[in-house]
Amino acid sequence: STIIPDEQKPKKMQLDSQFNIRAPIDEPGTIRTNDDVHTTIRLCPATKTIIDTPQMQRLRGLKQLGTAELVYTTATHTRFEHSLGVGHLAEKKVRGIADRQPRLGITEKDVLCVKIAGLLHDLGHGPFSHVYDGLLHDL
C-alpha cells in the first residue's frame, strides 16, 4: 500500500462560493419535496432556480409513460416528476463515487453539475415523443 502525504491527498468536497453550494442538509434556501419513490428530495437554491423556469415547469404537462395511461388508467408519471428523480439519483450516485474514490477530487460544484444534468435531461422532449421512436428510426 502506498502512503500519500497529506498535502497530496485530494480534498473532501468543499464549499464553492461562486455557486453558493454547501453540503445540503439545512442550507438556507434549501427546500424538500416529497416523492413516492425516493421519499424526500432536497433542492438547493441553484436547483430550485432551475426548477422554477418555464422550461422545467412545462415538463409537468408531459407524461412519462406515453400511451400506457390508456391501458392502465391510474398510471400517471410526468417528465417533471421523472426529472426530479433523475437529478436526485444522479446526485446520490456522484456523492457515493466521491466517498468511495476520494482521489478523484470530486467537488460540490461537480456534484451540482451532475445533478443539474439529471434535472435537465428531458427538456427537449415533446408529447408522446418516444411513441414515434420506431418510425423515426427507420427513416
mmCIF file of C-alpha atoms in Angstrom:
data_model
loop_
_atom_site.group_PDB
_atom_site.id
_atom_site.type_symbol
_atom_site.label_atom_id
_atom_site.label_comp_id
_atom_site.label_asym_id
_atom_site.label_seq_id
_atom_site.Cartn_x
_atom_site.Cartn_y
_atom_site.Cartn_z
ATOM 1 C CA SER A 1 0.000 0.000 0.000
ATOM 2 C CA THR A 2 1.221 3.484 -0.852
ATOM 3 C CA ILE A 3 1.264 6.254 1.735
ATOM 4 C CA ILE A 4 0.243 9.612 0.314
ATOM 5 C CA PRO A 5 1.427 12.754 2.136
ATOM 6 C CA ASP A 6 -1.433 14.938 3.410
ATOM 7 C CA GLU A 7 -0.626 17.791 1.030
ATOM 8 C CA GLN A 8 -1.045 15.434 -1.960
ATOM 9 C CA LYS A 9 -4.313 13.885 -0.799
ATOM 10 C CA PRO A 10 -7.376 15.158 -2.614
ATOM 11 C CA LYS A 11 -9.559 17.399 -0.524
ATOM 12 C CA LYS A 12 -13.044 16.382 0.545
ATOM 13 C CA MET A 13 -15.951 18.136 -1.132
ATOM 14 C CA GLN A 14 -15.641 21.819 -0.353
ATOM 15 C CA LEU A 15 -17.821 24.882 -0.496
ATOM 16 C CA ASP A 16 -17.720 26.608 -3.871
ATOM 17 C CA SER A 17 -18.585 30.234 -3.139
ATOM 18 C CA GLN A 18 -19.195 31.019 -6.811
ATOM 19 C CA PHE A 19 -22.248 28.755 -6.784
ATOM 20 C CA ASN A 20 -23.076 29.093 -3.067
ATOM 21 C CA ILE A 21 -23.145 25.307 -2.675
ATOM 22 C CA ARG A 22 -22.739 23.503 0.630
ATOM 23 C CA ALA A 23 -23.438 20.040 1.908
ATOM 24 C CA PRO A 24 -27.200 20.378 1.520
ATOM 25 C CA ILE A 25 -28.534 19.307 4.935
ATOM 26 C CA ASP A 26 -30.041 22.552 6.240
ATOM 27 C CA GLU A 27 -28.602 25.215 3.985
ATOM 28 C CA PRO A 28 -30.702 28.393 3.970
ATOM 29 C CA GLY A 29 -32.927 28.382 0.902
ATOM 30 C CA THR A 30 -32.918 24.586 0.591
ATOM 31 C CA ILE A 31 -36.340 23.051 0.144
ATOM 32 C CA ARG A 32 -37.518 19.480 0.312
ATOM 33 C CA THR A 33 -40.195 17.822 -1.728
ATOM 34 C CA ASN A 34 -41.960 14.558 -1.011
ATOM 35 C CA ASP A 35 -41.685 11.773 -3.543
ATOM 36 C CA ASP A 36 -43.449 8.403 -3.736
ATOM 37 C CA VAL A 37 -40.288 6.605 -4.848
ATOM 38 C CA HIS A 38 -37.420 8.497 -3.197
ATOM 39 C CA THR A 39 -39.309 9.718 -0.086
ATOM 40 C CA THR A 40 -37.648 13.150 0.174
ATOM 41 C CA ILE A 41 -35.768 15.061 -2.490
ATOM 42 C CA ARG A 42 -33.682 18.003 -1.342
ATOM 43 C CA LEU A 43 -33.339 21.011 -3.659
ATOM 44 C CA CYS A 44 -30.624 23.606 -3.059
ATOM 45 C CA PRO A 45 -31.212 27.213 -4.174
ATOM 46 C CA ALA A 46 -29.451 26.630 -7.522
ATOM 47 C CA THR A 47 -31.615 23.631 -8.437
ATOM 48 C CA LYS A 48 -34.746 25.376 -7.177
ATOM 49 C CA THR A 49 -33.993 28.296 -9.507
ATOM 50 C CA ILE A 50 -33.757 25.888 -12.444
ATOM 51 C CA ILE A 51 -36.932 24.041 -11.472
ATOM 52 C CA ASP A 52 -38.850 27.323 -11.334
ATOM 53 C CA THR A 53 -38.124 28.104 -15.003
ATOM 54 C CA PRO A 54 -40.936 27.827 -17.587
ATOM 55 C CA GLN A 55 -38.901 25.207 -19.464
ATOM 56 C CA MET A 56 -38.861 22.867 -16.436
ATOM 57 C CA GLN A 57 -42.453 23.607 -15.449
ATOM 58 C CA ARG A 58 -43.531 22.649 -18.985
ATOM 59 C CA LEU A 59 -42.496 19.062 -18.152
ATOM 60 C CA ARG A 60 -45.396 18.846 -15.667
ATOM 61 C CA GLY A 61 -47.752 18.511 -18.625
ATOM 62 C CA LEU A 62 -45.783 15.795 -20.433
ATOM 63 C CA LYS A 63 -46.491 12.212 -19.487
ATOM 64 C CA GLN A 64 -43.508 9.962 -18.954
ATOM 65 C CA LEU A 65 -45.473 6.777 -19.575
ATOM 66 C CA GLY A 66 -46.723 7.742 -23.028
ATOM 67 C CA THR A 67 -49.802 5.810 -24.064
ATOM 68 C CA ALA A 68 -49.603 3.345 -21.133
ATOM 69 C CA GLU A 69 -52.183 5.521 -19.388
ATOM 70 C CA LEU A 70 -54.734 4.375 -21.976
ATOM 71 C CA VAL A 71 -54.403 0.804 -20.680
ATOM 72 C CA TYR A 72 -53.501 1.488 -17.033
ATOM 73 C CA THR A 73 -55.774 4.441 -16.299
ATOM 74 C CA THR A 74 -54.310 5.192 -12.860
ATOM 75 C CA ALA A 75 -50.693 5.103 -14.069
ATOM 76 C CA THR A 76 -49.520 8.698 -14.133
ATOM 77 C CA HIS A 77 -45.963 9.935 -14.052
ATOM 78 C CA THR A 78 -44.844 13.180 -15.639
ATOM 79 C CA ARG A 79 -41.483 14.077 -17.126
ATOM 80 C CA PHE A 80 -41.207 16.693 -14.363
ATOM 81 C CA GLU A 81 -41.504 14.051 -11.621
ATOM 82 C CA HIS A 82 -39.140 11.800 -13.558
ATOM 83 C CA SER A 83 -36.574 14.604 -13.935
ATOM 84 C CA LEU A 84 -36.639 15.363 -10.203
ATOM 85 C CA GLY A 85 -35.941 11.696 -9.511
ATOM 86 C CA VAL A 86 -33.116 11.530 -12.065
ATOM 87 C CA GLY A 87 -31.494 14.636 -10.574
ATOM 88 C CA HIS A 88 -31.794 13.130 -7.088
ATOM 89 C CA LEU A 89 -30.287 9.798 -8.144
ATOM 90 C CA ALA A 90 -27.506 11.492 -10.112
ATOM 91 C CA GLU A 91 -26.548 13.470 -7.011
ATOM 92 C CA LYS A 92 -26.641 10.340 -4.819
ATOM 93 C CA LYS A 93 -24.506 8.402 -7.288
ATOM 94 C CA VAL A 94 -21.792 11.057 -7.652
ATOM 95 C CA ARG A 95 -21.668 11.576 -3.862
ATOM 96 C CA GLY A 96 -21.212 7.814 -3.460
ATOM 97 C CA ILE A 97 -18.399 7.821 -6.000
ATOM 98 C CA ALA A 98 -16.776 10.770 -4.212
ATOM 99 C CA ASP A 99 -16.941 8.933 -0.878
ATOM 100 C CA ARG A 100 -15.521 5.686 -2.289
ATOM 101 C CA GLN A 101 -12.899 7.284 -4.534
ATOM 102 C CA PRO A 102 -11.599 10.428 -2.793
ATOM 103 C CA ARG A 103 -8.579 10.554 -5.112
ATOM 104 C CA LEU A 104 -10.907 11.787 -7.858
ATOM 105 C CA GLY A 105 -11.232 15.090 -6.028
ATOM 106 C CA ILE A 106 -14.948 15.472 -6.777
ATOM 107 C CA THR A 107 -16.119 18.896 -5.603
ATOM 108 C CA GLU A 108 -19.529 20.241 -4.638
ATOM 109 C CA LYS A 109 -19.519 22.068 -7.972
ATOM 110 C CA ASP A 110 -19.093 18.696 -9.732
ATOM 111 C CA VAL A 111 -21.983 17.263 -7.723
ATOM 112 C CA LEU A 112 -24.204 20.191 -8.654
ATOM 113 C CA CYS A 113 -23.311 19.927 -12.349
ATOM 114 C CA VAL A 114 -24.215 16.222 -12.430
ATOM 115 C CA LYS A 115 -27.470 16.883 -10.557
ATOM 116 C CA ILE A 116 -28.403 19.668 -12.976
ATOM 117 C CA ALA A 117 -27.638 17.415 -15.940
ATOM 118 C CA GLY A 118 -30.060 14.871 -14.475
ATOM 119 C CA LEU A 119 -32.723 17.531 -13.949
ATOM 120 C CA LEU A 120 -32.417 18.879 -17.488
ATOM 121 C CA HIS A 121 -32.039 15.668 -19.472
ATOM 122 C CA ASP A 122 -35.680 15.640 -20.684
ATOM 123 C CA LEU A 123 -36.125 19.312 -21.604
ATOM 124 C CA GLY A 124 -36.136 18.613 -25.352
ATOM 125 C CA HIS A 125 -38.957 16.064 -25.267
ATOM 126 C CA GLY A 126 -42.339 16.758 -26.732
ATOM 127 C CA PRO A 127 -45.613 14.949 -26.021
ATOM 128 C CA PHE A 128 -45.533 11.214 -26.824
ATOM 129 C CA SER A 129 -42.018 11.616 -28.240
ATOM 130 C CA HIS A 130 -40.967 8.003 -27.618
ATOM 131 C CA VAL A 131 -44.108 6.629 -29.267
ATOM 132 C CA TYR A 132 -42.602 7.537 -32.633
ATOM 133 C CA ASP A 133 -39.082 6.255 -31.957
ATOM 134 C CA GLY A 134 -39.572 3.137 -34.097
ATOM 135 C CA LEU A 135 -40.976 5.117 -37.011
ATOM 136 C CA LEU A 136 -38.231 7.711 -36.998
ATOM 137 C CA HIS A 137 -35.538 5.090 -36.582
ATOM 138 C CA ASP A 138 -36.486 3.544 -39.942
ATOM 139 C CA LEU A 139 -36.211 6.859 -41.861
#
